[in-house]
Amino acid sequence: LERGGIFEAKGGKARLLSPSHLEGAWDAAADERVSVWEATVRLAAVMSKDGADKVAELLPSVQTRVNLDAVKELGFLLFHEAEKKKDTKDAILFNGLVSAWGDVTEQARKYASAPRSSQQAFDFDEDED
C-alpha cells in the first residue's frame, strides 16, 4: 500500500491516504502490484478529478489485475465507514464511484471492445529477386 502511494508511515504513525490526497496519474497496467484497496482508492480519486469517462477508460486494464466486484464492494464499505466517521468529503468520493458503477462498467465495455491502434513493423530489407 505504501509503494502504491495510498499509505504513509511517519514518526510511528500510519495512515491510509484518502482519495482527495492522492496525486499523479495512475496506470494499473504499469503498476507491478495492484491491490483491491489501491484500485478502489485510486478509482475514487480519478472519479473525483477526471470523471466517470476516465474511470471507464481505466477499468479494462484494472480488470486484468483485480476483481471489479471486489472494488465495488470495498468502495461501498469505505463509503459507509466515511459516513460513520462523519468524513463527508471521502463519503462523497466513494459514493460517487459506487453510485456510478453500473454506467461506468457499461462504458468500460466499449473501451475494452474498441480496437487499440498499434504500430506496424516495416521490413526494410531489400528483396533478392
mmCIF file with all atom_site columns, C-alpha atoms in Angstrom:
data_model
loop_
_atom_site.group_PDB
_atom_site.id
_atom_site.type_symbol
_atom_site.label_atom_id
_atom_site.label_alt_id
_atom_site.label_comp_id
_atom_site.label_asym_id
_atom_site.label_entity_id
_atom_site.label_seq_id
_atom_site.pdbx_PDB_ins_code
_atom_site.Cartn_x
_atom_site.Cartn_y
_atom_site.Cartn_z
_atom_site.occupancy
_atom_site.B_iso_or_equiv
_atom_site.pdbx_formal_charge
_atom_site.auth_seq_id
_atom_site.auth_comp_id
_atom_site.auth_asym_id
_atom_site.auth_atom_id
_atom_site.pdbx_PDB_model_num
ATOM 1   C CA . LEU A 1 1   ? 0.000   0.000   0.000   1.00 0.00 ? 1   LEU A CA 1
ATOM 2   C CA . GLU A 1 2   ? 2.864   2.379   0.761   1.00 0.00 ? 2   GLU A CA 1
ATOM 3   C CA . ARG A 1 3   ? 4.550   1.606   -2.553  1.00 0.00 ? 3   ARG A CA 1
ATOM 4   C CA . GLY A 1 4   ? 1.187   2.209   -4.231  1.00 0.00 ? 4   GLY A CA 1
ATOM 5   C CA . GLY A 1 5   ? 1.098   5.701   -2.766  1.00 0.00 ? 5   GLY A CA 1
ATOM 6   C CA . ILE A 1 6   ? -2.042  5.256   -0.678  1.00 0.00 ? 6   ILE A CA 1
ATOM 7   C CA . PHE A 1 7   ? -0.412  4.613   2.704   1.00 0.00 ? 7   PHE A CA 1
ATOM 8   C CA . GLU A 1 8   ? 2.161   6.536   4.695   1.00 0.00 ? 8   GLU A CA 1
ATOM 9   C CA . ALA A 1 9   ? 4.021   5.808   7.886   1.00 0.00 ? 9   ALA A CA 1
ATOM 10  C CA . LYS A 1 10  ? 5.936   8.605   9.606   1.00 0.00 ? 10  LYS A CA 1
ATOM 11  C CA . GLY A 1 11  ? 7.125   9.059   13.147  1.00 0.00 ? 11  GLY A CA 1
ATOM 12  C CA . GLY A 1 12  ? 5.447   5.920   14.433  1.00 0.00 ? 12  GLY A CA 1
ATOM 13  C CA . LYS A 1 13  ? 2.075   6.856   12.951  1.00 0.00 ? 13  LYS A CA 1
ATOM 14  C CA . ALA A 1 14  ? 0.495   5.144   9.998   1.00 0.00 ? 14  ALA A CA 1
ATOM 15  C CA . ARG A 1 15  ? -2.474  6.209   7.914   1.00 0.00 ? 15  ARG A CA 1
ATOM 16  C CA . LEU A 1 16  ? -4.219  5.428   4.685   1.00 0.00 ? 16  LEU A CA 1
ATOM 17  C CA . LEU A 1 17  ? -4.461  8.391   2.374   1.00 0.00 ? 17  LEU A CA 1
ATOM 18  C CA . SER A 1 18  ? -7.906  9.416   1.261   1.00 0.00 ? 18  SER A CA 1
ATOM 19  C CA . PRO A 1 19  ? -8.621  9.739   -2.467  1.00 0.00 ? 19  PRO A CA 1
ATOM 20  C CA . SER A 1 20  ? -8.567  13.525  -2.165  1.00 0.00 ? 20  SER A CA 1
ATOM 21  C CA . HIS A 1 21  ? -4.901  13.384  -1.075  1.00 0.00 ? 21  HIS A CA 1
ATOM 22  C CA . LEU A 1 22  ? -3.634  11.298  -3.998  1.00 0.00 ? 22  LEU A CA 1
ATOM 23  C CA . GLU A 1 23  ? -1.545  12.973  -6.633  1.00 0.00 ? 23  GLU A CA 1
ATOM 24  C CA . GLY A 1 24  ? -0.361  11.999  -10.070 1.00 0.00 ? 24  GLY A CA 1
ATOM 25  C CA . ALA A 1 25  ? -1.751  9.740   -12.741 1.00 0.00 ? 25  ALA A CA 1
ATOM 26  C CA . TRP A 1 26  ? -2.248  6.044   -12.119 1.00 0.00 ? 26  TRP A CA 1
ATOM 27  C CA . ASP A 1 27  ? -1.762  3.310   -14.690 1.00 0.00 ? 27  ASP A CA 1
ATOM 28  C CA . ALA A 1 28  ? -2.920  -0.075  -13.414 1.00 0.00 ? 28  ALA A CA 1
ATOM 29  C CA . ALA A 1 29  ? -1.235  -1.857  -16.316 1.00 0.00 ? 29  ALA A CA 1
ATOM 30  C CA . ALA A 1 30  ? 2.164   -0.381  -15.426 1.00 0.00 ? 30  ALA A CA 1
ATOM 31  C CA . ASP A 1 31  ? 1.777   -0.957  -11.671 1.00 0.00 ? 31  ASP A CA 1
ATOM 32  C CA . GLU A 1 32  ? 3.657   -4.104  -10.614 1.00 0.00 ? 32  GLU A CA 1
ATOM 33  C CA . ARG A 1 33  ? 1.333   -4.970  -7.719  1.00 0.00 ? 33  ARG A CA 1
ATOM 34  C CA . VAL A 1 34  ? -2.231  -3.742  -7.645  1.00 0.00 ? 34  VAL A CA 1
ATOM 35  C CA . SER A 1 35  ? -4.417  -4.469  -4.635  1.00 0.00 ? 35  SER A CA 1
ATOM 36  C CA . VAL A 1 36  ? -8.192  -4.162  -4.475  1.00 0.00 ? 36  VAL A CA 1
ATOM 37  C CA . TRP A 1 37  ? -7.653  -1.454  -1.879  1.00 0.00 ? 37  TRP A CA 1
ATOM 38  C CA . GLU A 1 38  ? -5.357  0.568   -4.130  1.00 0.00 ? 38  GLU A CA 1
ATOM 39  C CA . ALA A 1 39  ? -7.648  0.166   -7.141  1.00 0.00 ? 39  ALA A CA 1
ATOM 40  C CA . THR A 1 40  ? -10.677 1.333   -5.146  1.00 0.00 ? 40  THR A CA 1
ATOM 41  C CA . VAL A 1 41  ? -8.975  4.389   -3.678  1.00 0.00 ? 41  VAL A CA 1
ATOM 42  C CA . ARG A 1 42  ? -7.311  5.320   -6.971  1.00 0.00 ? 42  ARG A CA 1
ATOM 43  C CA . LEU A 1 43  ? -10.542 4.953   -8.959  1.00 0.00 ? 43  LEU A CA 1
ATOM 44  C CA . ALA A 1 44  ? -12.420 7.100   -6.442  1.00 0.00 ? 44  ALA A CA 1
ATOM 45  C CA . ALA A 1 45  ? -9.713  9.765   -6.851  1.00 0.00 ? 45  ALA A CA 1
ATOM 46  C CA . VAL A 1 46  ? -9.905  9.551   -10.649 1.00 0.00 ? 46  VAL A CA 1
ATOM 47  C CA . MET A 1 47  ? -13.707 9.797   -10.497 1.00 0.00 ? 47  MET A CA 1
ATOM 48  C CA . SER A 1 48  ? -13.434 12.934  -8.394  1.00 0.00 ? 48  SER A CA 1
ATOM 49  C CA . LYS A 1 49  ? -10.761 14.619  -10.504 1.00 0.00 ? 49  LYS A CA 1
ATOM 50  C CA . ASP A 1 50  ? -11.447 13.424  -14.051 1.00 0.00 ? 50  ASP A CA 1
ATOM 51  C CA . GLY A 1 51  ? -14.970 11.980  -14.043 1.00 0.00 ? 51  GLY A CA 1
ATOM 52  C CA . ALA A 1 52  ? -16.698 8.770   -14.995 1.00 0.00 ? 52  ALA A CA 1
ATOM 53  C CA . ASP A 1 53  ? -15.339 8.637   -18.548 1.00 0.00 ? 53  ASP A CA 1
ATOM 54  C CA . LYS A 1 54  ? -11.760 8.406   -17.283 1.00 0.00 ? 54  LYS A CA 1
ATOM 55  C CA . VAL A 1 55  ? -12.722 5.692   -14.767 1.00 0.00 ? 55  VAL A CA 1
ATOM 56  C CA . ALA A 1 56  ? -14.400 3.759   -17.600 1.00 0.00 ? 56  ALA A CA 1
ATOM 57  C CA . GLU A 1 57  ? -11.248 4.118   -19.683 1.00 0.00 ? 57  GLU A CA 1
ATOM 58  C CA . LEU A 1 58  ? -9.146  2.639   -16.851 1.00 0.00 ? 58  LEU A CA 1
ATOM 59  C CA . LEU A 1 59  ? -11.454 -0.265  -15.935 1.00 0.00 ? 59  LEU A CA 1
ATOM 60  C CA . PRO A 1 60  ? -10.405 -2.695  -18.701 1.00 0.00 ? 60  PRO A CA 1
ATOM 61  C CA . SER A 1 61  ? -6.781  -2.598  -17.519 1.00 0.00 ? 61  SER A CA 1
ATOM 62  C CA . VAL A 1 62  ? -7.809  -2.644  -13.836 1.00 0.00 ? 62  VAL A CA 1
ATOM 63  C CA . GLN A 1 63  ? -9.967  -5.703  -14.518 1.00 0.00 ? 63  GLN A CA 1
ATOM 64  C CA . THR A 1 64  ? -6.918  -7.663  -15.657 1.00 0.00 ? 64  THR A CA 1
ATOM 65  C CA . ARG A 1 65  ? -5.317  -7.060  -12.243 1.00 0.00 ? 65  ARG A CA 1
ATOM 66  C CA . VAL A 1 66  ? -8.136  -7.219  -9.644  1.00 0.00 ? 66  VAL A CA 1
ATOM 67  C CA . ASN A 1 67  ? -11.744 -8.349  -9.314  1.00 0.00 ? 67  ASN A CA 1
ATOM 68  C CA . LEU A 1 68  ? -14.041 -5.428  -10.158 1.00 0.00 ? 68  LEU A CA 1
ATOM 69  C CA . ASP A 1 69  ? -16.828 -6.759  -7.942  1.00 0.00 ? 69  ASP A CA 1
ATOM 70  C CA . ALA A 1 70  ? -14.407 -6.577  -5.002  1.00 0.00 ? 70  ALA A CA 1
ATOM 71  C CA . VAL A 1 71  ? -13.552 -2.979  -5.948  1.00 0.00 ? 71  VAL A CA 1
ATOM 72  C CA . LYS A 1 72  ? -17.239 -2.043  -5.981  1.00 0.00 ? 72  LYS A CA 1
ATOM 73  C CA . GLU A 1 73  ? -17.889 -3.797  -2.658  1.00 0.00 ? 73  GLU A CA 1
ATOM 74  C CA . LEU A 1 74  ? -14.893 -2.143  -0.970  1.00 0.00 ? 74  LEU A CA 1
ATOM 75  C CA . GLY A 1 75  ? -15.997 1.237   -2.323  1.00 0.00 ? 75  GLY A CA 1
ATOM 76  C CA . PHE A 1 76  ? -19.393 0.673   -0.740  1.00 0.00 ? 76  PHE A CA 1
ATOM 77  C CA . LEU A 1 77  ? -17.809 -0.313  2.591   1.00 0.00 ? 77  LEU A CA 1
ATOM 78  C CA . LEU A 1 78  ? -15.467 2.693   2.525   1.00 0.00 ? 78  LEU A CA 1
ATOM 79  C CA . PHE A 1 79  ? -18.432 4.964   1.838   1.00 0.00 ? 79  PHE A CA 1
ATOM 80  C CA . HIS A 1 80  ? -20.215 3.614   4.926   1.00 0.00 ? 80  HIS A CA 1
ATOM 81  C CA . GLU A 1 81  ? -17.077 3.913   7.085   1.00 0.00 ? 81  GLU A CA 1
ATOM 82  C CA . ALA A 1 82  ? -16.530 7.505   5.975   1.00 0.00 ? 82  ALA A CA 1
ATOM 83  C CA . GLU A 1 83  ? -20.179 8.246   6.667   1.00 0.00 ? 83  GLU A CA 1
ATOM 84  C CA . LYS A 1 84  ? -19.900 6.758   10.199  1.00 0.00 ? 84  LYS A CA 1
ATOM 85  C CA . LYS A 1 85  ? -16.833 8.907   10.887  1.00 0.00 ? 85  LYS A CA 1
ATOM 86  C CA . LYS A 1 86  ? -18.690 11.945  9.545   1.00 0.00 ? 86  LYS A CA 1
ATOM 87  C CA . ASP A 1 87  ? -15.997 12.323  6.886   1.00 0.00 ? 87  ASP A CA 1
ATOM 88  C CA . THR A 1 88  ? -18.289 13.917  4.330   1.00 0.00 ? 88  THR A CA 1
ATOM 89  C CA . LYS A 1 89  ? -15.574 14.553  1.746   1.00 0.00 ? 89  LYS A CA 1
ATOM 90  C CA . ASP A 1 90  ? -14.485 10.903  1.471   1.00 0.00 ? 90  ASP A CA 1
ATOM 91  C CA . ALA A 1 91  ? -18.063 9.647   1.785   1.00 0.00 ? 91  ALA A CA 1
ATOM 92  C CA . ILE A 1 92  ? -18.978 11.718  -1.266  1.00 0.00 ? 92  ILE A CA 1
ATOM 93  C CA . LEU A 1 93  ? -15.951 10.423  -3.204  1.00 0.00 ? 93  LEU A CA 1
ATOM 94  C CA . PHE A 1 94  ? -16.674 6.739   -2.565  1.00 0.00 ? 94  PHE A CA 1
ATOM 95  C CA . ASN A 1 95  ? -20.415 7.203   -3.038  1.00 0.00 ? 95  ASN A CA 1
ATOM 96  C CA . GLY A 1 96  ? -19.735 8.869   -6.384  1.00 0.00 ? 96  GLY A CA 1
ATOM 97  C CA . LEU A 1 97  ? -17.728 5.860   -7.541  1.00 0.00 ? 97  LEU A CA 1
ATOM 98  C CA . VAL A 1 98  ? -20.225 3.262   -6.318  1.00 0.00 ? 98  VAL A CA 1
ATOM 99  C CA . SER A 1 99  ? -23.379 5.054   -7.453  1.00 0.00 ? 99  SER A CA 1
ATOM 100 C CA . ALA A 1 100 ? -21.997 5.456   -10.989 1.00 0.00 ? 100 ALA A CA 1
ATOM 101 C CA . TRP A 1 101 ? -20.623 1.898   -11.102 1.00 0.00 ? 101 TRP A CA 1
ATOM 102 C CA . GLY A 1 102 ? -23.280 0.475   -13.471 1.00 0.00 ? 102 GLY A CA 1
ATOM 103 C CA . ASP A 1 103 ? -22.844 3.263   -16.002 1.00 0.00 ? 103 ASP A CA 1
ATOM 104 C CA . VAL A 1 104 ? -19.064 3.218   -15.692 1.00 0.00 ? 104 VAL A CA 1
ATOM 105 C CA . THR A 1 105 ? -18.790 -0.546  -16.260 1.00 0.00 ? 105 THR A CA 1
ATOM 106 C CA . GLU A 1 106 ? -21.121 -0.291  -19.262 1.00 0.00 ? 106 GLU A CA 1
ATOM 107 C CA . GLN A 1 107 ? -18.950 2.471   -20.722 1.00 0.00 ? 107 GLN A CA 1
ATOM 108 C CA . ALA A 1 108 ? -15.820 0.400   -19.943 1.00 0.00 ? 108 ALA A CA 1
ATOM 109 C CA . ARG A 1 109 ? -17.147 -2.416  -22.142 1.00 0.00 ? 109 ARG A CA 1
ATOM 110 C CA . LYS A 1 110 ? -16.972 -0.028  -25.085 1.00 0.00 ? 110 LYS A CA 1
ATOM 111 C CA . TYR A 1 111 ? -13.346 0.801   -24.296 1.00 0.00 ? 111 TYR A CA 1
ATOM 112 C CA . ALA A 1 112 ? -12.499 -2.881  -23.892 1.00 0.00 ? 112 ALA A CA 1
ATOM 113 C CA . SER A 1 113 ? -14.033 -3.822  -27.254 1.00 0.00 ? 113 SER A CA 1
ATOM 114 C CA . ALA A 1 114 ? -12.538 -0.897  -29.171 1.00 0.00 ? 114 ALA A CA 1
ATOM 115 C CA . PRO A 1 115 ? -9.511  -1.958  -31.201 1.00 0.00 ? 115 PRO A CA 1
ATOM 116 C CA . ARG A 1 116 ? -6.317  -0.396  -29.998 1.00 0.00 ? 116 ARG A CA 1
ATOM 117 C CA . SER A 1 117 ? -4.106  1.161   -32.588 1.00 0.00 ? 117 SER A CA 1
ATOM 118 C CA . SER A 1 118 ? -0.698  -0.367  -32.944 1.00 0.00 ? 118 SER A CA 1
ATOM 119 C CA . GLN A 1 119 ? 2.400   0.468   -34.906 1.00 0.00 ? 119 GLN A CA 1
ATOM 120 C CA . GLN A 1 120 ? 3.040   -1.943  -37.716 1.00 0.00 ? 120 GLN A CA 1
ATOM 121 C CA . ALA A 1 121 ? 6.597   -3.092  -38.343 1.00 0.00 ? 121 ALA A CA 1
ATOM 122 C CA . PHE A 1 122 ? 8.252   -2.346  -41.640 1.00 0.00 ? 122 PHE A CA 1
ATOM 123 C CA . ASP A 1 123 ? 10.679  -4.658  -43.337 1.00 0.00 ? 123 ASP A CA 1
ATOM 124 C CA . PHE A 1 124 ? 13.324  -2.501  -44.971 1.00 0.00 ? 124 PHE A CA 1
ATOM 125 C CA . ASP A 1 125 ? 15.418  -5.408  -46.246 1.00 0.00 ? 125 ASP A CA 1
ATOM 126 C CA . GLU A 1 126 ? 15.626  -5.463  -49.977 1.00 0.00 ? 126 GLU A CA 1
ATOM 127 C CA . ASP A 1 127 ? 14.167  -8.421  -51.737 1.00 0.00 ? 127 ASP A CA 1
ATOM 128 C CA . GLU A 1 128 ? 16.643  -10.523 -53.613 1.00 0.00 ? 128 GLU A CA 1
ATOM 129 C CA . ASP A 1 129 ? 14.887  -11.012 -56.928 1.00 0.00 ? 129 ASP A CA 1
#
